[in-house]
């Protein structure tokens, strides 16, 4: 899960760098979509949310934390 998370995060950052609305706003949008994707996959696989092994729910929480971090900086930095 950790390798998958970092690989997807790098891919999201690369795509956000080419976004026409700015890096921060593009990254926030892509992280939001990743939150939805990870939660849907976790629900479809019926993974328990508080398992001893890392799964898609943990990935969802990590993407949510990054989303709120990026969103908080988007309001501070002028475009």
PDB file of C-alpha atoms in Angstrom:
ATOM      1  CA  UNK A   1       0.000   0.000   0.000  1.00  0.00           C
ATOM      2  CA  UNK A   2       2.812   2.418   0.802  1.00  0.00           C
ATOM      3  CA  UNK A   3       4.482   1.925  -2.588  1.00  0.00           C
ATOM      4  CA  UNK A   4       1.121   2.281  -4.341  1.00  0.00           C
ATOM      5  CA  UNK A   5       0.368   5.459  -2.393  1.00  0.00           C
ATOM      6  CA  UNK A   6       3.691   7.135  -3.218  1.00  0.00           C
ATOM      7  CA  UNK A   7       3.528   6.076  -6.874  1.00  0.00           C
ATOM      8  CA  UNK A   8       0.026   7.520  -7.252  1.00  0.00           C
ATOM      9  CA  UNK A   9       1.040  10.689  -5.423  1.00  0.00           C
ATOM     10  CA  UNK A  10       3.964  11.223  -7.804  1.00  0.00           C
ATOM     11  CA  UNK A  11       1.682  10.657 -10.790  1.00  0.00           C
ATOM     12  CA  UNK A  12      -0.875  13.110  -9.370  1.00  0.00           C
ATOM     13  CA  UNK A  13       1.828  15.740  -8.833  1.00  0.00           C
ATOM     14  CA  UNK A  14       3.053  15.322 -12.419  1.00  0.00           C
ATOM     15  CA  UNK A  15      -0.460  15.715 -13.822  1.00  0.00           C
ATOM     16  CA  UNK A  16      -1.133  18.685 -11.529  1.00  0.00           C
ATOM     17  CA  UNK A  17       2.015  20.398 -12.826  1.00  0.00           C
ATOM     18  CA  UNK A  18       0.443  20.498 -16.284  1.00  0.00           C
ATOM     19  CA  UNK A  19      -2.976  21.708 -15.047  1.00  0.00           C
ATOM     20  CA  UNK A  20      -4.288  24.924 -16.531  1.00  0.00           C
ATOM     21  CA  UNK A  21      -5.823  26.172 -13.245  1.00  0.00           C
ATOM     22  CA  UNK A  22      -2.587  26.124 -11.285  1.00  0.00           C
ATOM     23  CA  UNK A  23      -0.644  23.450  -9.458  1.00  0.00           C
ATOM     24  CA  UNK A  24      -2.343  23.751  -6.066  1.00  0.00           C
ATOM     25  CA  UNK A  25      -5.895  23.765  -7.354  1.00  0.00           C
ATOM     26  CA  UNK A  26      -5.184  20.934  -9.802  1.00  0.00           C
ATOM     27  CA  UNK A  27      -3.532  18.852  -7.096  1.00  0.00           C
ATOM     28  CA  UNK A  28      -6.476  19.448  -4.746  1.00  0.00           C
ATOM     29  CA  UNK A  29      -8.936  18.323  -7.423  1.00  0.00           C
ATOM     30  CA  UNK A  30      -6.904  15.210  -8.219  1.00  0.00           C
ATOM     31  CA  UNK A  31      -6.536  14.365  -4.536  1.00  0.00           C
ATOM     32  CA  UNK A  32     -10.290  14.725  -4.123  1.00  0.00           C
ATOM     33  CA  UNK A  33     -10.847  12.255  -6.935  1.00  0.00           C
ATOM     34  CA  UNK A  34      -8.304   9.907  -5.356  1.00  0.00           C
ATOM     35  CA  UNK A  35     -10.221  10.030  -2.079  1.00  0.00           C
ATOM     36  CA  UNK A  36     -13.377   8.941  -3.873  1.00  0.00           C
ATOM     37  CA  UNK A  37     -11.580   6.236  -5.867  1.00  0.00           C
ATOM     38  CA  UNK A  38      -9.848   4.720  -2.849  1.00  0.00           C
ATOM     39  CA  UNK A  39     -13.018   4.666  -0.771  1.00  0.00           C
ATOM     40  CA  UNK A  40     -15.017   3.043  -3.575  1.00  0.00           C
ATOM     41  CA  UNK A  41     -12.349   0.373  -4.102  1.00  0.00           C
ATOM     42  CA  UNK A  42     -12.168  -0.265  -0.358  1.00  0.00           C
ATOM     43  CA  UNK A  43     -15.944  -0.639  -0.183  1.00  0.00           C
ATOM     44  CA  UNK A  44     -16.091  -2.903  -3.240  1.00  0.00           C
ATOM     45  CA  UNK A  45     -13.369  -5.158  -1.820  1.00  0.00           C
ATOM     46  CA  UNK A  46     -15.131  -5.106   1.558  1.00  0.00           C
ATOM     47  CA  UNK A  47     -11.940  -4.252   3.376  1.00  0.00           C
ATOM     48  CA  UNK A  48     -12.363  -3.534   7.095  1.00  0.00           C
ATOM     49  CA  UNK A  49     -11.610   0.122   7.927  1.00  0.00           C
ATOM     50  CA  UNK A  50      -9.559  -0.547  11.072  1.00  0.00           C
ATOM     51  CA  UNK A  51      -7.606  -3.626  10.028  1.00  0.00           C
ATOM     52  CA  UNK A  52      -4.099  -4.555  11.202  1.00  0.00           C
ATOM     53  CA  UNK A  53      -2.897  -4.478   7.585  1.00  0.00           C
ATOM     54  CA  UNK A  54      -2.829  -1.248   5.564  1.00  0.00           C
ATOM     55  CA  UNK A  55      -5.548  -1.153   2.924  1.00  0.00           C
ATOM     56  CA  UNK A  56      -7.495   1.254   0.711  1.00  0.00           C
ATOM     57  CA  UNK A  57      -9.195   2.896   3.704  1.00  0.00           C
ATOM     58  CA  UNK A  58      -5.818   3.943   5.075  1.00  0.00           C
ATOM     59  CA  UNK A  59      -4.928   5.258   1.649  1.00  0.00           C
ATOM     60  CA  UNK A  60      -8.189   7.238   1.665  1.00  0.00           C
ATOM     61  CA  UNK A  61      -7.273   8.860   4.972  1.00  0.00           C
ATOM     62  CA  UNK A  62      -3.785   9.725   3.680  1.00  0.00           C
ATOM     63  CA  UNK A  63      -5.215  11.332   0.537  1.00  0.00           C
ATOM     64  CA  UNK A  64      -7.734  13.243   2.659  1.00  0.00           C
ATOM     65  CA  UNK A  65      -4.950  14.583   4.878  1.00  0.00           C
ATOM     66  CA  UNK A  66      -2.987  15.716   1.816  1.00  0.00           C
ATOM     67  CA  UNK A  67      -6.138  17.231   0.313  1.00  0.00           C
ATOM     68  CA  UNK A  68      -6.822  19.354   3.388  1.00  0.00           C
ATOM     69  CA  UNK A  69      -3.164  20.368   3.619  1.00  0.00           C
ATOM     70  CA  UNK A  70      -3.080  21.489  -0.027  1.00  0.00           C
ATOM     71  CA  UNK A  71      -6.480  23.180   0.317  1.00  0.00           C
ATOM     72  CA  UNK A  72      -5.309  25.178   3.308  1.00  0.00           C
ATOM     73  CA  UNK A  73      -2.331  26.507   1.337  1.00  0.00           C
ATOM     74  CA  UNK A  74      -4.492  27.326  -1.700  1.00  0.00           C
ATOM     75  CA  UNK A  75      -6.352  30.001   0.262  1.00  0.00           C
ATOM     76  CA  UNK A  76      -3.148  31.618   1.526  1.00  0.00           C
ATOM     77  CA  UNK A  77      -1.139  31.836  -1.698  1.00  0.00           C
ATOM     78  CA  UNK A  78      -2.497  34.347  -4.233  1.00  0.00           C
ATOM     79  CA  UNK A  79      -2.958  33.130  -7.799  1.00  0.00           C
TER      80      UNK A  79
END
